PDB file of C-alpha atoms and ligand atoms in Angstrom:
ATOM      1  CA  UNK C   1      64.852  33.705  64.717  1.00 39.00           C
ATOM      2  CA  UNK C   2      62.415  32.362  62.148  1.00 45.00           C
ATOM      3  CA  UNK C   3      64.393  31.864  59.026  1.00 43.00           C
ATOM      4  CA  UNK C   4      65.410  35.351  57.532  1.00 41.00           C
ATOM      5  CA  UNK C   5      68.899  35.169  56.138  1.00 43.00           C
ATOM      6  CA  UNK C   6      71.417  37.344  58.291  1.00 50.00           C
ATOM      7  CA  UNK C   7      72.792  39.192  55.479  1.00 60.00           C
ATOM      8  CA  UNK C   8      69.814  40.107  53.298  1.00 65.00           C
ATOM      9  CA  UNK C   9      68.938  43.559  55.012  1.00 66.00           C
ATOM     10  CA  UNK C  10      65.945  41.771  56.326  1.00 74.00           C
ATOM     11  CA  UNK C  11      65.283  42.729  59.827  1.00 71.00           C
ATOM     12  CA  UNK C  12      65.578  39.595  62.486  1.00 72.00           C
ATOM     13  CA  UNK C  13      61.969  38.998  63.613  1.00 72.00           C
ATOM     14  CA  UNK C  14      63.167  38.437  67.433  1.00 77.00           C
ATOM     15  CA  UNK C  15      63.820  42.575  67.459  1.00 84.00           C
ATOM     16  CA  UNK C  16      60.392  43.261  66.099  1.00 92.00           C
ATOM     17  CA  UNK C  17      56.857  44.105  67.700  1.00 95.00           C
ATOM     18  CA  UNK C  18      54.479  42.475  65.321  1.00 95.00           C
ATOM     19  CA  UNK C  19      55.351  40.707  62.160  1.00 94.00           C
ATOM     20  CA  UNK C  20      52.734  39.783  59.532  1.00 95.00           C
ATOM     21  CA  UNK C  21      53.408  37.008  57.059  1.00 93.00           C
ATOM     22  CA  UNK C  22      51.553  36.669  54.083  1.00 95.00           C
ATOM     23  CA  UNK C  23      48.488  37.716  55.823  1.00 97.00           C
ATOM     24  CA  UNK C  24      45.292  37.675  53.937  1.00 98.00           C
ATOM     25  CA  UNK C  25      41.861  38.924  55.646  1.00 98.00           C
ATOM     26  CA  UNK C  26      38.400  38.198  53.399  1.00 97.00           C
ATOM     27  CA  UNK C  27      35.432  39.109  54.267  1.00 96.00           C
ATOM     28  CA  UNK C  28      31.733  37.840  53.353  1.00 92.00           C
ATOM     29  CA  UNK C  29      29.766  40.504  52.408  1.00 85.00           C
ATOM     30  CA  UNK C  30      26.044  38.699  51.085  1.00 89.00           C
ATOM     31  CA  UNK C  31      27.095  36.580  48.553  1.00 90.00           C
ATOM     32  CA  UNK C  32      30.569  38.629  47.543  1.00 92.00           C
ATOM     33  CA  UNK C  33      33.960  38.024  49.265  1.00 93.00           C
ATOM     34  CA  UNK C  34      36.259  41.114  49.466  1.00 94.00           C
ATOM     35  CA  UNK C  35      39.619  40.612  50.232  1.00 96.00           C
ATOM     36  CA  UNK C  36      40.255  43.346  52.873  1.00 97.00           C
ATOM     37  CA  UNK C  37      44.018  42.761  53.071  1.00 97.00           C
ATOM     38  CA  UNK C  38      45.785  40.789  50.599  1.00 96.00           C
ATOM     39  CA  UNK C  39      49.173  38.706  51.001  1.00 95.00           C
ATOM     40  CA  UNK C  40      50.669  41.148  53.380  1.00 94.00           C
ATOM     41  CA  UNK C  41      54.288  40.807  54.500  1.00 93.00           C
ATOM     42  CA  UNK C  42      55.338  43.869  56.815  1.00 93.00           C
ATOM     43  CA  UNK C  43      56.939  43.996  60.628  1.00 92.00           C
ATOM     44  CA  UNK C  44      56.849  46.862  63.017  1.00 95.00           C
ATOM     45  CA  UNK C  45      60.213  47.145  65.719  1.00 93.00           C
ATOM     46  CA  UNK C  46      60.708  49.597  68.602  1.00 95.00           C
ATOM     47  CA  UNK C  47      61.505  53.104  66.998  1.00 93.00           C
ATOM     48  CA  UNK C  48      59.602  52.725  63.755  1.00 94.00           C
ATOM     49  CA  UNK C  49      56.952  55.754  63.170  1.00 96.00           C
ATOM     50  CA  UNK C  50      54.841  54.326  60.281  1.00 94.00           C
ATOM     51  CA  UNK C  51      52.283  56.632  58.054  1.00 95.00           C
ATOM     52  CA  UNK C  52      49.660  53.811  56.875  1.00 96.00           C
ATOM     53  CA  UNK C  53      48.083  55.336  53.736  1.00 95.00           C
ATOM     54  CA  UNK C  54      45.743  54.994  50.757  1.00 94.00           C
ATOM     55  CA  UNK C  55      41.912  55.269  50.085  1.00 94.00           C
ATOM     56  CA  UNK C  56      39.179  54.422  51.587  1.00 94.00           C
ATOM     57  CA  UNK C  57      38.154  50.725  51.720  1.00 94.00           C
ATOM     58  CA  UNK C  58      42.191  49.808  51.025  1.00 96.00           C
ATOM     59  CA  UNK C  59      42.670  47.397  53.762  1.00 97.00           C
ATOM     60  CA  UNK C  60      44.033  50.575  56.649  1.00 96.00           C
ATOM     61  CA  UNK C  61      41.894  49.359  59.565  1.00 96.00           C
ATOM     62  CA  UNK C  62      42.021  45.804  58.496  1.00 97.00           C
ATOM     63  CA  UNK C  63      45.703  45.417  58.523  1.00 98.00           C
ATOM     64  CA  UNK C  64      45.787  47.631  62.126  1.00 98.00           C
ATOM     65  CA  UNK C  65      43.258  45.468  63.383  1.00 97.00           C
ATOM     66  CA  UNK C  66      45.134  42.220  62.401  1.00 98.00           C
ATOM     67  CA  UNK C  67      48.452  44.126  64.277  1.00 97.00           C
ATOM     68  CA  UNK C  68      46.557  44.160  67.194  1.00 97.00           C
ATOM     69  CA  UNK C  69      45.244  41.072  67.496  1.00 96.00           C
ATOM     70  CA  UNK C  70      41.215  42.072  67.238  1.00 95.00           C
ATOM     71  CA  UNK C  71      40.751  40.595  63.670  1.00 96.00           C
ATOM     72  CA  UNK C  72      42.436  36.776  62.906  1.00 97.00           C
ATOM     73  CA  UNK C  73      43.941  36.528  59.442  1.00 98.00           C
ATOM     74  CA  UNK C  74      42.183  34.521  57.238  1.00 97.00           C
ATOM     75  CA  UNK C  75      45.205  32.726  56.171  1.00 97.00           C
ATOM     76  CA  UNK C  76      49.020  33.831  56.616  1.00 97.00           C
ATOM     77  CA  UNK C  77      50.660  34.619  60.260  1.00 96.00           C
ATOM     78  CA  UNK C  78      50.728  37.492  62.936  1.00 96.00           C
ATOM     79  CA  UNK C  79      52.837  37.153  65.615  1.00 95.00           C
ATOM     80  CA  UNK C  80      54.323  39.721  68.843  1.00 95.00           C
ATOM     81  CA  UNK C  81      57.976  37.977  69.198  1.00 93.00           C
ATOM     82  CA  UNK C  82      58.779  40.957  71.734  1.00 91.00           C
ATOM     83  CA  UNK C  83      55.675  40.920  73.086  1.00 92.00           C
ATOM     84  CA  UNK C  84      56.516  37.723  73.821  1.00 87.00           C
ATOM     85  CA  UNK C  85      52.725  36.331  73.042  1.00 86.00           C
ATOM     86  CA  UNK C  86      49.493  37.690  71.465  1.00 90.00           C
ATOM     87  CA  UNK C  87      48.261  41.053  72.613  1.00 91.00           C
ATOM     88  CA  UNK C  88      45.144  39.451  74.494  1.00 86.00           C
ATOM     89  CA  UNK C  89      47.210  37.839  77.024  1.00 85.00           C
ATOM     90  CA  UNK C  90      49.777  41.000  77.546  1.00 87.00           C
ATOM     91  CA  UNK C  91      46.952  43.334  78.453  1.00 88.00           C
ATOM     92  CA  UNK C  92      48.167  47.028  77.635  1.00 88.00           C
ATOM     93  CA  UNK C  93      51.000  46.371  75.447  1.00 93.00           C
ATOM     94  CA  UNK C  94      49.486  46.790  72.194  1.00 96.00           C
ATOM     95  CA  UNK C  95      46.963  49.630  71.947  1.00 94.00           C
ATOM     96  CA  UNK C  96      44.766  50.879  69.189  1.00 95.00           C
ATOM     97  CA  UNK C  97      43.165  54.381  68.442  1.00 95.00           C
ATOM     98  CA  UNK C  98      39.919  53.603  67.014  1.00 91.00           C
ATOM     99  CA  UNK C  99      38.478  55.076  63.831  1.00 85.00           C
ATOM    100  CA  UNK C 100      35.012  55.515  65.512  1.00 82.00           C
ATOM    101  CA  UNK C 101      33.117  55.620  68.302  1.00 86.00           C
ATOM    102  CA  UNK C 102      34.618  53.690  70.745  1.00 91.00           C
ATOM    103  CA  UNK C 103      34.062  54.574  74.310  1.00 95.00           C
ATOM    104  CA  UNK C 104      31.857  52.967  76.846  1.00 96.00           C
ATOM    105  CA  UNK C 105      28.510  55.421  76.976  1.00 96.00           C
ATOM    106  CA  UNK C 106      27.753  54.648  80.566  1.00 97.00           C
ATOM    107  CA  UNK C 107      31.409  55.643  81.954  1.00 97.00           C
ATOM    108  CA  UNK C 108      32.928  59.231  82.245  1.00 97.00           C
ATOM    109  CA  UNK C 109      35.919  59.857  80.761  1.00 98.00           C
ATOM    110  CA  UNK C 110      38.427  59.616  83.471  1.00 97.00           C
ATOM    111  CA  UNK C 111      36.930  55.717  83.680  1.00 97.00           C
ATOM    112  CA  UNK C 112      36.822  55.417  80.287  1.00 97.00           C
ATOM    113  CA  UNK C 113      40.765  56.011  79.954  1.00 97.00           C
ATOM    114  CA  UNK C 114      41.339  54.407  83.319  1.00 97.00           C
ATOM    115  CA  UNK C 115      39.545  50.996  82.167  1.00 96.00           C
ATOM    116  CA  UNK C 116      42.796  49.658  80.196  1.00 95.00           C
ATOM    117  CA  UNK C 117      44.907  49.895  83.713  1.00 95.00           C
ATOM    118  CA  UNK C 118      42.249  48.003  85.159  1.00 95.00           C
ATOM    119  CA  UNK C 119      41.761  45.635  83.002  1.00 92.00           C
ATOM    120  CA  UNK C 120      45.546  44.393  83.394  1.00 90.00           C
ATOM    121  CA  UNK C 121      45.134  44.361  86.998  1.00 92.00           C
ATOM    122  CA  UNK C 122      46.302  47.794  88.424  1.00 94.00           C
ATOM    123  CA  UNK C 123      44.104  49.112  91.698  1.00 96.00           C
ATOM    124  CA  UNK C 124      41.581  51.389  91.434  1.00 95.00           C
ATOM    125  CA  UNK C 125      43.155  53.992  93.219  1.00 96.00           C
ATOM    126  CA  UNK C 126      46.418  54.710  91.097  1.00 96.00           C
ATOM    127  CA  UNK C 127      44.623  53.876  87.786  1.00 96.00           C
ATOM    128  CA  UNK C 128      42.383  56.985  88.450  1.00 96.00           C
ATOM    129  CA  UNK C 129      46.056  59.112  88.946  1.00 97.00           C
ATOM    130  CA  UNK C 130      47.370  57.741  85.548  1.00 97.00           C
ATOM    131  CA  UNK C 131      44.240  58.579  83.781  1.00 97.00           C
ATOM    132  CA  UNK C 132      44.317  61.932  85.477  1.00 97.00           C
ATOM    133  CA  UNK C 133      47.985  62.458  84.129  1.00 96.00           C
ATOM    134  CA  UNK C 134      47.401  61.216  80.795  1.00 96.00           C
ATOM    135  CA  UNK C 135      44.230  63.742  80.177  1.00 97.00           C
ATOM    136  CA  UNK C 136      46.497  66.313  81.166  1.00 95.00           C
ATOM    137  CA  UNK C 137      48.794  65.016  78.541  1.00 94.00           C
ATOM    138  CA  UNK C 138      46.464  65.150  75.632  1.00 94.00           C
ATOM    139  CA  UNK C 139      45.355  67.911  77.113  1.00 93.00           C
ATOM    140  CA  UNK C 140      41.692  67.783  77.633  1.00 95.00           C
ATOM    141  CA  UNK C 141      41.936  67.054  81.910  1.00 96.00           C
ATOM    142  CA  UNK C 142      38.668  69.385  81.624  1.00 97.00           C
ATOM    143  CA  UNK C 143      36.567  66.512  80.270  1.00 97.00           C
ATOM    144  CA  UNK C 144      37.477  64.162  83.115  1.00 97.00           C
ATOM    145  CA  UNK C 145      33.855  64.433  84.631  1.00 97.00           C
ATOM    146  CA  UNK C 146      32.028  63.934  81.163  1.00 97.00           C
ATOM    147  CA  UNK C 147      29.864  61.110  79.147  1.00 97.00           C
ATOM    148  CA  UNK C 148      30.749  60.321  76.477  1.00 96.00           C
ATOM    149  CA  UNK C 149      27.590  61.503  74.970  1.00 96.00           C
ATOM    150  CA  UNK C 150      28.297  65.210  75.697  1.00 96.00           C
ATOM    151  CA  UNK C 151      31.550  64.683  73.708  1.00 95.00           C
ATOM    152  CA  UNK C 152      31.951  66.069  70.397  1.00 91.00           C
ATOM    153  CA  UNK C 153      33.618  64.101  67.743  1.00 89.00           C
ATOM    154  CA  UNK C 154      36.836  65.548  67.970  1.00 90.00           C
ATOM    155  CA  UNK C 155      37.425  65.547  71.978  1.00 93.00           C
ATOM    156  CA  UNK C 156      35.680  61.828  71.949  1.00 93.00           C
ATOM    157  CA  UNK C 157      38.810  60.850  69.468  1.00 92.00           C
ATOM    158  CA  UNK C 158      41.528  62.580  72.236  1.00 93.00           C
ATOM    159  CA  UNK C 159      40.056  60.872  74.900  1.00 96.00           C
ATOM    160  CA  UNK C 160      40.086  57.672  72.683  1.00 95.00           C
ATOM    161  CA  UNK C 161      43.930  58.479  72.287  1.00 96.00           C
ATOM    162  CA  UNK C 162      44.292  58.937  76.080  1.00 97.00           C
ATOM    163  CA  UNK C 163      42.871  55.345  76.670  1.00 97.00           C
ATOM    164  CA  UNK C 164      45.149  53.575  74.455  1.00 96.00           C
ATOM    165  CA  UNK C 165      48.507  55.792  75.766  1.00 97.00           C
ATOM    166  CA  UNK C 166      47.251  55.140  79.065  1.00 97.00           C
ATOM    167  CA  UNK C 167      49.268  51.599  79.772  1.00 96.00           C
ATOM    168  CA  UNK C 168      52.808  52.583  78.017  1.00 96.00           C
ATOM    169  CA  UNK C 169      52.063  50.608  75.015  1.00 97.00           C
ATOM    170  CA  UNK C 170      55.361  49.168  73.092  1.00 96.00           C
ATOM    171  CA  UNK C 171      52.909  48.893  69.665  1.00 97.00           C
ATOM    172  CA  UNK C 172      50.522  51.797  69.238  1.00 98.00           C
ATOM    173  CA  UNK C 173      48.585  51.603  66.283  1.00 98.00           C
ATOM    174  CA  UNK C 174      46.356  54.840  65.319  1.00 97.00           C
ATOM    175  CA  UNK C 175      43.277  54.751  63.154  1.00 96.00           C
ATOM    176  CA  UNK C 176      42.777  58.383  61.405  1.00 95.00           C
ATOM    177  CA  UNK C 177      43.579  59.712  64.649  1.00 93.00           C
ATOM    178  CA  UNK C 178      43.004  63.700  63.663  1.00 92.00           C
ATOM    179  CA  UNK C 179      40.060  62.490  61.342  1.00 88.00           C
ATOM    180  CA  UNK C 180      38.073  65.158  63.196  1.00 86.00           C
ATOM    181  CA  UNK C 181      40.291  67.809  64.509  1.00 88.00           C
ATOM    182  CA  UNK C 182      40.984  70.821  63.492  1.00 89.00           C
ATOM    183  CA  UNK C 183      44.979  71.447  61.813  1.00 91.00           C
ATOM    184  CA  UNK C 184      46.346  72.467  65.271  1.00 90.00           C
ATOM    185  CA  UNK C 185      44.784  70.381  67.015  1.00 90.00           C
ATOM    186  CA  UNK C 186      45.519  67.292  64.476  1.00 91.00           C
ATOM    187  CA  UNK C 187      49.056  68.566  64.531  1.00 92.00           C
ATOM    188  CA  UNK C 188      49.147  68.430  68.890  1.00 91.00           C
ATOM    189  CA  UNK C 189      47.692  64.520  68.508  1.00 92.00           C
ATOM    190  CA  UNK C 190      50.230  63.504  66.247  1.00 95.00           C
ATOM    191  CA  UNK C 191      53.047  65.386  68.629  1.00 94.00           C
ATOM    192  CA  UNK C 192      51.240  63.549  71.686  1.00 93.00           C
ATOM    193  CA  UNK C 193      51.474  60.146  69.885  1.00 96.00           C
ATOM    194  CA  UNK C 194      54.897  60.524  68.552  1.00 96.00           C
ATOM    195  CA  UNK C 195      56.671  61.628  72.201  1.00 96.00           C
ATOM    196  CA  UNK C 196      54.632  58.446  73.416  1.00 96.00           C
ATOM    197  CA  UNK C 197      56.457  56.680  71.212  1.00 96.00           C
ATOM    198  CA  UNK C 198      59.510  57.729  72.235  1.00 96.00           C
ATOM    199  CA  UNK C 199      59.206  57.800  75.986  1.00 96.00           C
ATOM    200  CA  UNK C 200      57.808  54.056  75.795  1.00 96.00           C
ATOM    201  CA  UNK C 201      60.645  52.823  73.323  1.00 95.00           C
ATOM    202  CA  UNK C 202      57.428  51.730  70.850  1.00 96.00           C
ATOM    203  CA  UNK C 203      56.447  51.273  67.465  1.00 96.00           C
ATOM    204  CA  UNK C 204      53.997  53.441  66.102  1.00 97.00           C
ATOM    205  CA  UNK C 205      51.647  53.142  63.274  1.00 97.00           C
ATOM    206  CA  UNK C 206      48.918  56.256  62.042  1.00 98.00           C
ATOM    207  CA  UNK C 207      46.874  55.556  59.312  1.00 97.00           C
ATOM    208  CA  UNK C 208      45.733  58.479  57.256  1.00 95.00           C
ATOM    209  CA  UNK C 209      44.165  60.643  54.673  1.00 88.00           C
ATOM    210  CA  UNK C 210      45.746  63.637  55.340  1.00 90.00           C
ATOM    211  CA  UNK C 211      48.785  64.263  53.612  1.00 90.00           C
ATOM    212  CA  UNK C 212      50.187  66.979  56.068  1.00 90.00           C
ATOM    213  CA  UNK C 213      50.005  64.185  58.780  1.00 93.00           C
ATOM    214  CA  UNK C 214      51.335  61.394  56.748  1.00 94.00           C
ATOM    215  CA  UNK C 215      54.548  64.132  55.854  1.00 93.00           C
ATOM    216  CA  UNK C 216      55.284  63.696  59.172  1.00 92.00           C
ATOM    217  CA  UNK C 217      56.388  59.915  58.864  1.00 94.00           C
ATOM    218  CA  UNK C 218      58.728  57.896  57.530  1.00 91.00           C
ATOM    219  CA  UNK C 219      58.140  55.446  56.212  1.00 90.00           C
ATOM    220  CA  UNK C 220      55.307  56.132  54.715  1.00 92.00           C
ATOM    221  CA  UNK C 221      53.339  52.900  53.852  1.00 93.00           C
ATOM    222  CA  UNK C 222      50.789  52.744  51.335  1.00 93.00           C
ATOM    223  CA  UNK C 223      48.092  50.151  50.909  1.00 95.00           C
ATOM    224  CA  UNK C 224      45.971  49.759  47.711  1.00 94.00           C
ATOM    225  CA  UNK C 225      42.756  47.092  46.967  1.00 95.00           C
ATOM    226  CA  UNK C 226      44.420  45.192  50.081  1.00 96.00           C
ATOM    227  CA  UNK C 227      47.913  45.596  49.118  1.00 95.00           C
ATOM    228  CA  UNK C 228      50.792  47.046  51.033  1.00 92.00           C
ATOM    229  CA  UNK C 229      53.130  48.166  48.328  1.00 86.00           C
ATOM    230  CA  UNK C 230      56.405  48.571  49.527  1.00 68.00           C
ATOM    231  CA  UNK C 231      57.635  52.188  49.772  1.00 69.00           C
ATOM    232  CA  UNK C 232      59.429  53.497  46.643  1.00 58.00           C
ATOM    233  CA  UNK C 233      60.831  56.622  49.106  1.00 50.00           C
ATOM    234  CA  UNK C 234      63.748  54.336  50.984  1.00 51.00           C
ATOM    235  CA  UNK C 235      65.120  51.282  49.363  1.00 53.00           C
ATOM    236  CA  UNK C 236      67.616  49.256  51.571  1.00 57.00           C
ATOM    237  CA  UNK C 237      67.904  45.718  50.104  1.00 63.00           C
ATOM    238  CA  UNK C 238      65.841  44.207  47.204  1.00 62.00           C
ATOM    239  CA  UNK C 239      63.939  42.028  49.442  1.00 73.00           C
ATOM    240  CA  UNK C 240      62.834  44.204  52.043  1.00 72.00           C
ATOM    241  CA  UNK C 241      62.868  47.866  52.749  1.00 74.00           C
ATOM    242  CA  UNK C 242      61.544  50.444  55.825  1.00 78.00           C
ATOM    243  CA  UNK C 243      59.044  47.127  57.091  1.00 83.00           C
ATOM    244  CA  UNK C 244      57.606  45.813  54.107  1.00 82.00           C
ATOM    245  CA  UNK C 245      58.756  42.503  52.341  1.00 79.00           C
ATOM    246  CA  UNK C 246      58.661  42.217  48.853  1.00 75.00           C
TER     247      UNK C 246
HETATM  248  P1  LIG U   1      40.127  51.458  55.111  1.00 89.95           P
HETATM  249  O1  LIG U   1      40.396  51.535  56.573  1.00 89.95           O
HETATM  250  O2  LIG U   1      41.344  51.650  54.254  1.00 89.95           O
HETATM  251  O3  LIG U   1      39.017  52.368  54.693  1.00 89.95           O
HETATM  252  P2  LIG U   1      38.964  48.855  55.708  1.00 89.95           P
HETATM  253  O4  LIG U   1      40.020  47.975  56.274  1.00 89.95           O
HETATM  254  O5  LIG U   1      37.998  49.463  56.645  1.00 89.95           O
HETATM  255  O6  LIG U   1      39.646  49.964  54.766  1.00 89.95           O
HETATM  256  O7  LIG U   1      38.112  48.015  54.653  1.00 89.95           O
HETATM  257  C1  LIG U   1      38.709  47.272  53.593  1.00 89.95           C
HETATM  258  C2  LIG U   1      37.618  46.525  52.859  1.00 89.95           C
HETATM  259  O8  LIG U   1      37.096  45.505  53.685  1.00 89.95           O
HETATM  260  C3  LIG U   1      36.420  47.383  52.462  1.00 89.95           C
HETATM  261  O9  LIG U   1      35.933  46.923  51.222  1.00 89.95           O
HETATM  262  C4  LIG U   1      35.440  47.125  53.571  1.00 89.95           C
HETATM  263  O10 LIG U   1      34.120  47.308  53.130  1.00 89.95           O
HETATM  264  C5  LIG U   1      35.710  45.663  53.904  1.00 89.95           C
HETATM  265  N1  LIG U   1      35.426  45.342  55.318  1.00 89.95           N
HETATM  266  C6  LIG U   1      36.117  45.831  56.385  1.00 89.95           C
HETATM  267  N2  LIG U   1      35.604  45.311  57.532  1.00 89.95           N
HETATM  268  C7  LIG U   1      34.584  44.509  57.162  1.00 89.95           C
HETATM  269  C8  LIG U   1      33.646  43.692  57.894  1.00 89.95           C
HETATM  270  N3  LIG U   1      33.699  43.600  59.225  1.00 89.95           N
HETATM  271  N4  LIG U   1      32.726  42.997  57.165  1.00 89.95           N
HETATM  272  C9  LIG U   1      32.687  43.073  55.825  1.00 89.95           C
HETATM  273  N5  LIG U   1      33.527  43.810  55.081  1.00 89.95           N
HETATM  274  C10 LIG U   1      34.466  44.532  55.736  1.00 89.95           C
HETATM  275 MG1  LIG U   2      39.662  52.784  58.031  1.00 89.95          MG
END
């Protein structure tokens, strides 16, 4: 426990994936500083299925990026209590659907969504089967053999969600996941993600534009000029409500 009073409706950080407090991210950009994510006081626990929205340039990636451990906070705190340390040394328990291009050009895409298992130091051999089951999964086992290059947008984003599922994550944070897809298809990714969820007892976080995904959520977060502003839909205690801190 870090210090949350028991009775205040606050969650008790112990029983949560990631926490952020305070968490400010700036960023030099020539000789102006923008403050990507601003004072940001939020927690994610096992269960949650978060919709991260707002526009463009609001702090989304920023803030998932800080979850997962890729970005350090310019001042404020992220930590993983059930992770039980940061994401880099508990390879596969945190994964992240990237916004773009993200796969290695010079592996296929059965090696490309195998390469997580590896990395956290499963053999060769059964880390080709779980990549094998988990194309099936998102449905797209046909692509096993490809580059990445022959990809289209849209199948190089499934296969980008096949990698990060591929471990049994316990935090899974999505960046515009059905940016490219079609409406069915969008609709099957966000299906894939959220049984993933459940079968690995995880958090889940999906930031995006679309308001027929973000429907699909609750709560539904909303970030603005690098603020998370708490959601206005559930309201459980004055100080915090559905993972945001006042
Ligand atoms: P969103 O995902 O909501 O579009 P981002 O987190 O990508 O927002 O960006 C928030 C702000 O931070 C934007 O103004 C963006 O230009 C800036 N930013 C993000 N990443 C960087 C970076 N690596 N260097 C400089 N500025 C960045
Ligand atoms: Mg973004």
């Amino acid at each position: 426990m870090t210090g949350t009073a028991p009775d205040d409706g606050c969650p008790v950080p112990d029983e949560d994936l990631v926490e952020c407090g305070r968490v400010s991210r700036r960023y030099r950009a020539g000789s102006a500083v923008v403050l990507a994510v601003d004072e940001v006081d939020c927690w994610v626990s096992p269960g949650m299925r978060v919709a991260l929205t707002g526009p463009s340039g609001s702090g989304k990636s920023t803030l998932l990026h800080l979850m997962a451990g890729l970005v350090q906070p310019t001042s404020g705190r992220v930590s993983w209590p059930m992770i039980g340390g940061s994401p880099a040394d508990r390879l596969g328990t945190v994964a992240v659907v990237f916004q773009g291009q993200s796969l290695l050009p010079e592996l296929d895409v059965a090696e490309n969504v195998g390469l997580p298992l590896l990395f956290a130091g499963e053999p060769a051999e059964s880390a080709a089967v779980r990549a094998a089951e988990m194309l099936r999964r998102v449905g797209i086992e046909e692509l096993a053999a490809k580059l990445p290059e022959e990809l289209s947008g849209g199948q190089a984003q499934r296969v980008a969600l096949a990698r990060a599922l591929v471990t049994r994550p316990r935090l899974i944070l999505a960046d515009e996941p059905t940016g490219q897809l079609d409406r069915a298809t969008g609709s099957h990714v966000i299906s894939v993600l959220r049984e993933a969820a459940l079968e690995f007892d995880a958090g889940l976080v999906v930031a995006t534009h679309d308001q027929a995904v973000a429907e699909r959520f609750s709560p539904r977060w909303r970030m603005s000029n690098g603020r998370l502003l708490a959601p206005d839909d559930v309201g459980d205690s004055p100080k915090c409500s559905a993972g945001v801190r006042r």
